[in-house]
Amino acid sequence: MVNVIGLGYIGLPTALMLASHGVEVVGTDYNEALVKTLRAGKTTFQEKGLDELFASALASGITFTGEYQVTDTYIVSVPTPYDPFSKKVDAKFVCAAVQDVLKVCPEGACVVIESTISPGTIDRFVRPLIEKTHKTVSLVHAPERIIPGNMVYELLHNNRTIGADDPAVGEKIKAIYASFCQGQIVVTNIRTAEMTKVVENTFRAVNIAFANELAQICRHDGMDVQEIIRICNMHPRVHILQPGPGVGGHCISVDPWFLVGDYPSLTAVTGAAMRVNAAMPEYVLGRIRDVMDEVGITDPARVGLYGLTYKENVDDCRESPTLQLLECQKRHLAAPLKVYDPMVARDLVENQYHDLDAFLRDVDFVVIMVGHNELKENMEKLAGKTVLDTRMVCTLPGVYRL
Ligand code: SAJ
C-alpha cells in the first residue's frame, strides 16, 4: 500500500492516478476540512480531467484520512515555501511530514519526497531525522513535473526522474510510478534529482524574464515584441517564451530563488531574471497609468483587471501577477482596481466581480491579466472599451499592449 502524504495540487492527482491504476492507496492530510471534502466525494480544486480521475480512484477503493498509515511506501507531497528574506527553501512541512512518517513506519520502509526542494535539502534536513531514529528507512526523491491546466495528461505522459541512494530502491519506486506513467523514468541519485527539478523551472523563469525584458525594450523604442519573437522563433535553435504581466504559481516564481538563496555569488543570471519577472506587475501598473493618460481616463474606479489566477484556465491564485499588482497599488496608497475572474468563485480581493457583464458595465478600461478561454470566447464584449492586453490574446483593433 502507498500512503500519499499531502493531498494538494500534486499529492491529490498522484494519489488518484496510482489508485486508478491498481495500486492500493491511502491519502493522508492534516487539513481536516480537506479530508472531509474528499470523503464527501468532491475534489478540492478545478483541473481538466480531475473529477473523472477522482471517480475512477474512488471506484478502485482509495481512502482519505488524517492518520499516517503503517506501510512500506510513503509519498510526501507537501508544500515547500521559501523564506522571502533569505530566499532559501523552507523545508519545515517536509520535515514535519517525515517525522510523522517515522513515528509509524516499519523498518525497511521507503519515503519518497515529491515536493520540490533545493539541492542538498535531503542531506541537510531530512536524512538527519532518519539517522536520529536509528531506523532503516530508504529515501527517494521523485520530483513532480506536471503543469497546472494539463496535470492529468502530463502525469500519464511526462518523463520522470527518480533519485535514490540505492539503485535497487530506485527501481522499486520506478515500478510503482510505472503503474501509470507512460513516459521514460530515469533513475539517478538524490542530489541530481533535486538539482534537475530546480534547474528545469529556472530555465523557464530565465526564458520568461528574457521575453519580459524584450517587451520593455520594444515598448521603449516602439517595436512590436510579438512580431519580433514570432520571427526569432522561426530560427531552428531559438525558442523565446511569451512576455506577460509577471510570473505566478508556486513553481516558476519560487523555485529559482532556492538557487539564489544557496549560491548568492554564483547566480547573477538567475537572480537578475527573477527580479525582472518580479518587477512586471509594477511595470503593468505604469502601463495602465500611461494608457489612462493617453486616452484621458482620469477615474481609476473605471479601470478593471480581467483575471486573478496566475495563468489561464486554472483556479489557482498563488503568487498571481494580479495579486502582486494589487499589492503594488496598496503600497502607493491607491484604492484597489476592480477585478473579475470567471475561475475564482470565492471572494478573494476587494472590488471583485463574479459576472463578466456586470464587470464590463462598471469599467471603461479593461486590463487583460489572464487569457482565460472565457475571454477568448467573449472577446466581442470588449468592443468599445479601452483594452490593455498583457497576454497577447485580444484580437480587437486599437488594443494597447505591454
Ligand atoms: N508565463 C509567462 N510566459 C510564458 C509562460 C508562462 O509569463 O511564456 C507565466 C504564466 O502566466 C505563469 C507563470 O509564468 O504566471 C508560470 O506558469 P507556467 O505555465 O510556465 O508554469 P507552472 O508554474 O504552471 O508549472 C511549472 C512547470 N515547469 C516547467 O515547465 C519547467 C511544470 O512542469 C512544473 O511541474 C511546475 O512548474 C512545478 O510544480 O514545479
PDB file of N, CA and C and ligand atoms in Angstrom, residues 10 116 143-149 151 154 158 197 199-205 207-209 211-212 240-253 255 277 309-312 314 316 318-321 369-370 390-391, ligand 1:
ATOM      1  N   ILE A  10      -0.463  18.527  -6.066  1.00  0.00           N
ATOM      2  CA  ILE A  10       0.329  17.432  -6.620  1.00  0.00           C
ATOM      3  C   ILE A  10      -0.061  16.098  -5.981  1.00  0.00           C
ATOM      4  N   THR A 116       9.079  19.864  -4.261  1.00  0.00           N
ATOM      5  CA  THR A 116      10.283  20.493  -4.825  1.00  0.00           C
ATOM      6  C   THR A 116      11.152  21.005  -3.693  1.00  0.00           C
ATOM      7  N   PRO A 143      10.792  14.182  -7.938  1.00  0.00           N
ATOM      8  CA  PRO A 143      10.138  15.488  -8.106  1.00  0.00           C
ATOM      9  C   PRO A 143       9.026  15.458  -9.147  1.00  0.00           C
ATOM     10  N   GLU A 144       7.941  16.150  -8.821  1.00  0.00           N
ATOM     11  CA  GLU A 144       6.814  16.203  -9.769  1.00  0.00           C
ATOM     12  C   GLU A 144       7.156  17.151 -10.905  1.00  0.00           C
ATOM     13  N   ARG A 145       6.523  16.947 -12.044  1.00  0.00           N
ATOM     14  CA  ARG A 145       6.805  17.772 -13.224  1.00  0.00           C
ATOM     15  C   ARG A 145       5.557  18.259 -13.930  1.00  0.00           C
ATOM     16  N   ILE A 146       4.380  18.046 -13.332  1.00  0.00           N
ATOM     17  CA  ILE A 146       3.144  18.296 -14.088  1.00  0.00           C
ATOM     18  C   ILE A 146       2.745  19.767 -14.060  1.00  0.00           C
ATOM     19  N   ILE A 147       2.132  20.203 -15.138  1.00  0.00           N
ATOM     20  CA  ILE A 147       1.782  21.619 -15.258  1.00  0.00           C
ATOM     21  C   ILE A 147       0.295  21.822 -14.939  1.00  0.00           C
ATOM     22  N   PRO A 148      -0.021  22.721 -13.998  1.00  0.00           N
ATOM     23  CA  PRO A 148      -1.423  23.006 -13.739  1.00  0.00           C
ATOM     24  C   PRO A 148      -2.123  23.413 -15.042  1.00  0.00           C
ATOM     25  N   GLY A 149      -3.310  22.899 -15.246  1.00  0.00           N
ATOM     26  CA  GLY A 149      -4.030  23.155 -16.501  1.00  0.00           C
ATOM     27  C   GLY A 149      -3.982  21.925 -17.395  1.00  0.00           C
ATOM     28  N   MET A 151      -2.595  18.744 -15.890  1.00  0.00           N
ATOM     29  CA  MET A 151      -1.959  17.824 -14.945  1.00  0.00           C
ATOM     30  C   MET A 151      -2.205  16.355 -15.249  1.00  0.00           C
ATOM     31  N   GLU A 154      -0.315  15.225 -18.256  1.00  0.00           N
ATOM     32  CA  GLU A 154       1.144  15.203 -18.033  1.00  0.00           C
ATOM     33  C   GLU A 154       1.555  14.132 -17.021  1.00  0.00           C
ATOM     34  N   ASN A 158       4.393  12.549 -19.053  1.00  0.00           N
ATOM     35  CA  ASN A 158       5.726  13.150 -18.865  1.00  0.00           C
ATOM     36  C   ASN A 158       6.767  12.106 -18.460  1.00  0.00           C
ATOM     37  N   LYS A 197      15.171  19.247 -10.932  1.00  0.00           N
ATOM     38  CA  LYS A 197      13.856  19.876 -10.782  1.00  0.00           C
ATOM     39  C   LYS A 197      13.970  21.408 -10.732  1.00  0.00           C
ATOM     40  N   VAL A 199      16.465  23.225 -11.713  1.00  0.00           N
ATOM     41  CA  VAL A 199      17.043  23.740 -12.962  1.00  0.00           C
ATOM     42  C   VAL A 199      15.972  23.852 -14.053  1.00  0.00           C
ATOM     43  N   GLU A 200      15.066  22.874 -14.119  1.00  0.00           N
ATOM     44  CA  GLU A 200      14.011  22.924 -15.146  1.00  0.00           C
ATOM     45  C   GLU A 200      13.171  24.195 -14.977  1.00  0.00           C
ATOM     46  N   ASN A 201      12.777  24.467 -13.747  1.00  0.00           N
ATOM     47  CA  ASN A 201      11.939  25.649 -13.520  1.00  0.00           C
ATOM     48  C   ASN A 201      12.740  26.945 -13.675  1.00  0.00           C
ATOM     49  N   THR A 202      14.019  26.893 -13.363  1.00  0.00           N
ATOM     50  CA  THR A 202      14.858  28.089 -13.519  1.00  0.00           C
ATOM     51  C   THR A 202      15.037  28.408 -15.004  1.00  0.00           C
ATOM     52  N   PHE A 203      15.227  27.366 -15.804  1.00  0.00           N
ATOM     53  CA  PHE A 203      15.369  27.556 -17.254  1.00  0.00           C
ATOM     54  C   PHE A 203      14.160  28.316 -17.798  1.00  0.00           C
ATOM     55  N   ARG A 204      12.972  27.887 -17.363  1.00  0.00           N
ATOM     56  CA  ARG A 204      11.739  28.543 -17.855  1.00  0.00           C
ATOM     57  C   ARG A 204      11.635  29.972 -17.314  1.00  0.00           C
ATOM     58  N   ALA A 205      11.998  30.157 -16.058  1.00  0.00           N
ATOM     59  CA  ALA A 205      11.908  31.502 -15.457  1.00  0.00           C
ATOM     60  C   ALA A 205      12.836  32.484 -16.187  1.00  0.00           C
ATOM     61  N   ASN A 207      13.943  32.242 -19.267  1.00  0.00           N
ATOM     62  CA  ASN A 207      13.425  32.474 -20.615  1.00  0.00           C
ATOM     63  C   ASN A 207      12.251  33.462 -20.587  1.00  0.00           C
ATOM     64  N   ILE A 208      11.361  33.318 -19.590  1.00  0.00           N
ATOM     65  CA  ILE A 208      10.232  34.264 -19.488  1.00  0.00           C
ATOM     66  C   ILE A 208      10.772  35.665 -19.178  1.00  0.00           C
ATOM     67  N   ALA A 209      11.784  35.738 -18.310  1.00  0.00           N
ATOM     68  CA  ALA A 209      12.364  37.044 -17.958  1.00  0.00           C
ATOM     69  C   ALA A 209      12.949  37.706 -19.204  1.00  0.00           C
ATOM     70  N   ALA A 211      11.908  37.296 -22.260  1.00  0.00           N
ATOM     71  CA  ALA A 211      10.768  37.798 -23.041  1.00  0.00           C
ATOM     72  C   ALA A 211      10.232  39.090 -22.415  1.00  0.00           C
ATOM     73  N   ASN A 212      10.172  39.124 -21.088  1.00  0.00           N
ATOM     74  CA  ASN A 212       9.675  40.338 -20.415  1.00  0.00           C
ATOM     75  C   ASN A 212      10.615  41.520 -20.632  1.00  0.00           C
ATOM     76  N   ILE A 240      11.853  31.508 -27.789  1.00  0.00           N
ATOM     77  CA  ILE A 240      11.610  32.508 -26.736  1.00  0.00           C
ATOM     78  C   ILE A 240      10.169  32.357 -26.265  1.00  0.00           C
ATOM     79  N   LEU A 241       9.969  32.391 -24.961  1.00  0.00           N
ATOM     80  CA  LEU A 241       8.611  32.291 -24.404  1.00  0.00           C
ATOM     81  C   LEU A 241       7.886  33.629 -24.524  1.00  0.00           C
ATOM     82  N   GLN A 242       6.737  33.729 -23.888  1.00  0.00           N
ATOM     83  CA  GLN A 242       5.889  34.923 -24.045  1.00  0.00           C
ATOM     84  C   GLN A 242       6.058  35.906 -22.891  1.00  0.00           C
ATOM     85  N   PRO A 243       6.125  37.211 -23.210  1.00  0.00           N
ATOM     86  CA  PRO A 243       6.109  38.188 -22.111  1.00  0.00           C
ATOM     87  C   PRO A 243       4.729  38.185 -21.467  1.00  0.00           C
ATOM     88  N   GLY A 244       4.648  38.676 -20.257  1.00  0.00           N
ATOM     89  CA  GLY A 244       3.361  38.704 -19.558  1.00  0.00           C
ATOM     90  C   GLY A 244       3.406  39.684 -18.401  1.00  0.00           C
ATOM     91  N   PRO A 245       2.333  39.715 -17.601  1.00  0.00           N
ATOM     92  CA  PRO A 245       2.253  40.709 -16.520  1.00  0.00           C
ATOM     93  C   PRO A 245       3.043  40.315 -15.276  1.00  0.00           C
ATOM     94  N   GLY A 246       3.801  39.227 -15.379  1.00  0.00           N
ATOM     95  CA  GLY A 246       4.554  38.758 -14.216  1.00  0.00           C
ATOM     96  C   GLY A 246       4.435  37.256 -14.155  1.00  0.00           C
ATOM     97  N   VAL A 247       5.106  36.676 -13.199  1.00  0.00           N
ATOM     98  CA  VAL A 247       5.125  35.221 -13.104  1.00  0.00           C
ATOM     99  C   VAL A 247       4.528  34.810 -11.764  1.00  0.00           C
ATOM    100  N   GLY A 248       3.541  33.931 -11.837  1.00  0.00           N
ATOM    101  CA  GLY A 248       2.918  33.458 -10.599  1.00  0.00           C
ATOM    102  C   GLY A 248       3.009  31.961 -10.481  1.00  0.00           C
ATOM    103  N   GLY A 249       2.150  31.404  -9.617  1.00  0.00           N
ATOM    104  CA  GLY A 249       2.177  29.968  -9.380  1.00  0.00           C
ATOM    105  C   GLY A 249       3.187  29.654  -8.301  1.00  0.00           C
ATOM    106  N   HIS A 250       3.184  28.377  -7.929  1.00  0.00           N
ATOM    107  CA  HIS A 250       4.037  28.041  -6.800  1.00  0.00           C
ATOM    108  C   HIS A 250       5.357  27.423  -7.241  1.00  0.00           C
ATOM    109  N   CYS A 251       5.700  27.605  -8.524  1.00  0.00           N
ATOM    110  CA  CYS A 251       6.856  26.858  -9.034  1.00  0.00           C
ATOM    111  C   CYS A 251       7.874  27.807  -9.653  1.00  0.00           C
ATOM    112  N   ILE A 252       7.523  28.339 -10.843  1.00  0.00           N
ATOM    113  CA  ILE A 252       8.472  29.165 -11.586  1.00  0.00           C
ATOM    114  C   ILE A 252       8.800  30.441 -10.807  1.00  0.00           C
ATOM    115  N   SER A 253       7.836  30.931 -10.033  1.00  0.00           N
ATOM    116  CA  SER A 253       8.090  32.183  -9.309  1.00  0.00           C
ATOM    117  C   SER A 253       8.795  31.923  -7.974  1.00  0.00           C
ATOM    118  N   ASP A 255      10.849  28.451  -7.156  1.00  0.00           N
ATOM    119  CA  ASP A 255      11.994  27.518  -7.145  1.00  0.00           C
ATOM    120  C   ASP A 255      13.343  28.147  -7.489  1.00  0.00           C
ATOM    121  N   ASN A 277      11.229  39.443 -13.568  1.00  0.00           N
ATOM    122  CA  ASN A 277       9.856  38.906 -13.503  1.00  0.00           C
ATOM    123  C   ASN A 277       9.078  39.525 -12.344  1.00  0.00           C
ATOM    124  N   THR A 309      -6.232  34.685 -11.454  1.00  0.00           N
ATOM    125  CA  THR A 309      -5.429  33.469 -11.274  1.00  0.00           C
ATOM    126  C   THR A 309      -4.018  33.708 -11.830  1.00  0.00           C
ATOM    127  N   TYR A 310      -3.111  32.774 -11.558  1.00  0.00           N
ATOM    128  CA  TYR A 310      -1.731  33.029 -12.003  1.00  0.00           C
ATOM    129  C   TYR A 310      -1.527  32.746 -13.469  1.00  0.00           C
ATOM    130  N   LYS A 311      -2.458  32.006 -14.075  1.00  0.00           N
ATOM    131  CA  LYS A 311      -2.406  31.812 -15.531  1.00  0.00           C
ATOM    132  C   LYS A 311      -3.768  31.345 -16.022  1.00  0.00           C
ATOM    133  N   GLU A 312      -3.874  31.131 -17.324  1.00  0.00           N
ATOM    134  CA  GLU A 312      -5.175  30.888 -17.929  1.00  0.00           C
ATOM    135  C   GLU A 312      -5.765  29.522 -17.557  1.00  0.00           C
ATOM    136  N   VAL A 314      -6.979  28.015 -15.007  1.00  0.00           N
ATOM    137  CA  VAL A 314      -6.808  27.314 -13.728  1.00  0.00           C
ATOM    138  C   VAL A 314      -7.490  28.183 -12.661  1.00  0.00           C
ATOM    139  N   ASP A 316      -6.082  28.539  -9.615  1.00  0.00           N
ATOM    140  CA  ASP A 316      -5.009  28.717  -8.644  1.00  0.00           C
ATOM    141  C   ASP A 316      -4.536  30.182  -8.663  1.00  0.00           C
ATOM    142  N   ARG A 318      -2.152  31.405  -6.455  1.00  0.00           N
ATOM    143  CA  ARG A 318      -0.926  31.594  -5.668  1.00  0.00           C
ATOM    144  C   ARG A 318       0.088  32.452  -6.427  1.00  0.00           C
ATOM    145  N   GLU A 319       0.592  33.468  -5.751  1.00  0.00           N
ATOM    146  CA  GLU A 319       1.596  34.400  -6.298  1.00  0.00           C
ATOM    147  C   GLU A 319       1.113  35.043  -7.600  1.00  0.00           C
ATOM    148  N   SER A 320      -0.192  35.186  -7.797  1.00  0.00           N
ATOM    149  CA  SER A 320      -0.661  35.635  -9.112  1.00  0.00           C
ATOM    150  C   SER A 320      -0.215  37.079  -9.397  1.00  0.00           C
ATOM    151  N   PRO A 321       0.146  37.372 -10.669  1.00  0.00           N
ATOM    152  CA  PRO A 321       0.544  38.736 -11.023  1.00  0.00           C
ATOM    153  C   PRO A 321      -0.526  39.767 -10.654  1.00  0.00           C
ATOM    154  N   MET A 369      -5.220  40.533 -17.689  1.00  0.00           N
ATOM    155  CA  MET A 369      -4.108  39.981 -16.906  1.00  0.00           C
ATOM    156  C   MET A 369      -3.969  38.473 -17.155  1.00  0.00           C
ATOM    157  N   VAL A 370      -5.070  37.836 -17.542  1.00  0.00           N
ATOM    158  CA  VAL A 370      -5.067  36.383 -17.773  1.00  0.00           C
ATOM    159  C   VAL A 370      -5.923  36.101 -19.010  1.00  0.00           C
ATOM    160  N   THR A 390      -2.043  42.318 -21.656  1.00  0.00           N
ATOM    161  CA  THR A 390      -0.692  41.915 -21.237  1.00  0.00           C
ATOM    162  C   THR A 390      -0.386  40.483 -21.681  1.00  0.00           C
ATOM    163  N   ARG A 391      -1.371  39.800 -22.272  1.00  0.00           N
ATOM    164  CA  ARG A 391      -1.207  38.378 -22.626  1.00  0.00           C
ATOM    165  C   ARG A 391      -1.265  38.096 -24.116  1.00  0.00           C
TER     166      ARG A 391
HETATM  167  N1  SAJ B   1       4.345  32.572 -18.149  1.00  0.00           N
HETATM  168  C1  SAJ B   1       4.685  33.670 -18.924  1.00  0.00           C
HETATM  169  N2  SAJ B   1       5.123  33.454 -20.198  1.00  0.00           N
HETATM  170  C2  SAJ B   1       5.223  32.204 -20.733  1.00  0.00           C
HETATM  171  C3  SAJ B   1       4.885  31.090 -19.934  1.00  0.00           C
HETATM  172  C4  SAJ B   1       4.458  31.302 -18.651  1.00  0.00           C
HETATM  173  O1  SAJ B   1       4.607  34.819 -18.478  1.00  0.00           O
HETATM  174  O2  SAJ B   1       5.601  32.102 -21.904  1.00  0.00           O
HETATM  175  C5  SAJ B   1       3.875  32.768 -16.773  1.00  0.00           C
HETATM  176  C6  SAJ B   1       2.496  32.156 -16.539  1.00  0.00           C
HETATM  177  O3  SAJ B   1       1.472  33.024 -16.912  1.00  0.00           O
HETATM  178  C7  SAJ B   1       2.535  31.922 -15.038  1.00  0.00           C
HETATM  179  C8  SAJ B   1       3.992  31.547 -14.785  1.00  0.00           C
HETATM  180  O4  SAJ B   1       4.719  32.043 -15.894  1.00  0.00           O
HETATM  181  O5  SAJ B   1       2.225  33.075 -14.307  1.00  0.00           O
HETATM  182  C9  SAJ B   1       4.259  30.066 -14.630  1.00  0.00           C
HETATM  183  O6  SAJ B   1       3.421  29.330 -15.476  1.00  0.00           O
HETATM  184  P1  SAJ B   1       3.916  28.084 -16.340  1.00  0.00           P
HETATM  185  O7  SAJ B   1       2.755  27.637 -17.135  1.00  0.00           O
HETATM  186  O8  SAJ B   1       5.153  28.413 -17.088  1.00  0.00           O
HETATM  187  O9  SAJ B   1       4.373  27.006 -15.256  1.00  0.00           O
HETATM  188  P2  SAJ B   1       3.719  26.431 -13.912  1.00  0.00           P
HETATM  189  O10 SAJ B   1       4.266  27.220 -12.775  1.00  0.00           O
HETATM  190  O11 SAJ B   1       2.246  26.316 -14.018  1.00  0.00           O
HETATM  191  O12 SAJ B   1       4.351  24.942 -13.911  1.00  0.00           O
HETATM  192  C10 SAJ B   1       5.770  24.792 -13.932  1.00  0.00           C
HETATM  193  C11 SAJ B   1       6.159  23.746 -14.988  1.00  0.00           C
HETATM  194  N3  SAJ B   1       7.608  23.759 -15.170  1.00  0.00           N
HETATM  195  C12 SAJ B   1       8.185  23.812 -16.388  1.00  0.00           C
HETATM  196  O13 SAJ B   1       7.539  23.909 -17.403  1.00  0.00           O
HETATM  197  C13 SAJ B   1       9.667  23.754 -16.434  1.00  0.00           C
HETATM  198  C14 SAJ B   1       5.676  22.356 -14.551  1.00  0.00           C
HETATM  199  O14 SAJ B   1       6.151  21.370 -15.452  1.00  0.00           O
HETATM  200  C15 SAJ B   1       6.180  22.044 -13.132  1.00  0.00           C
HETATM  201  O15 SAJ B   1       5.695  20.781 -12.698  1.00  0.00           O
HETATM  202  C16 SAJ B   1       5.660  23.119 -12.213  1.00  0.00           C
HETATM  203  O16 SAJ B   1       6.201  24.373 -12.633  1.00  0.00           O
HETATM  204  C17 SAJ B   1       6.117  22.797 -10.785  1.00  0.00           C
HETATM  205  O17 SAJ B   1       5.254  22.381  -9.979  1.00  0.00           O
HETATM  206  O18 SAJ B   1       7.302  22.897 -10.495  1.00  0.00           O
END
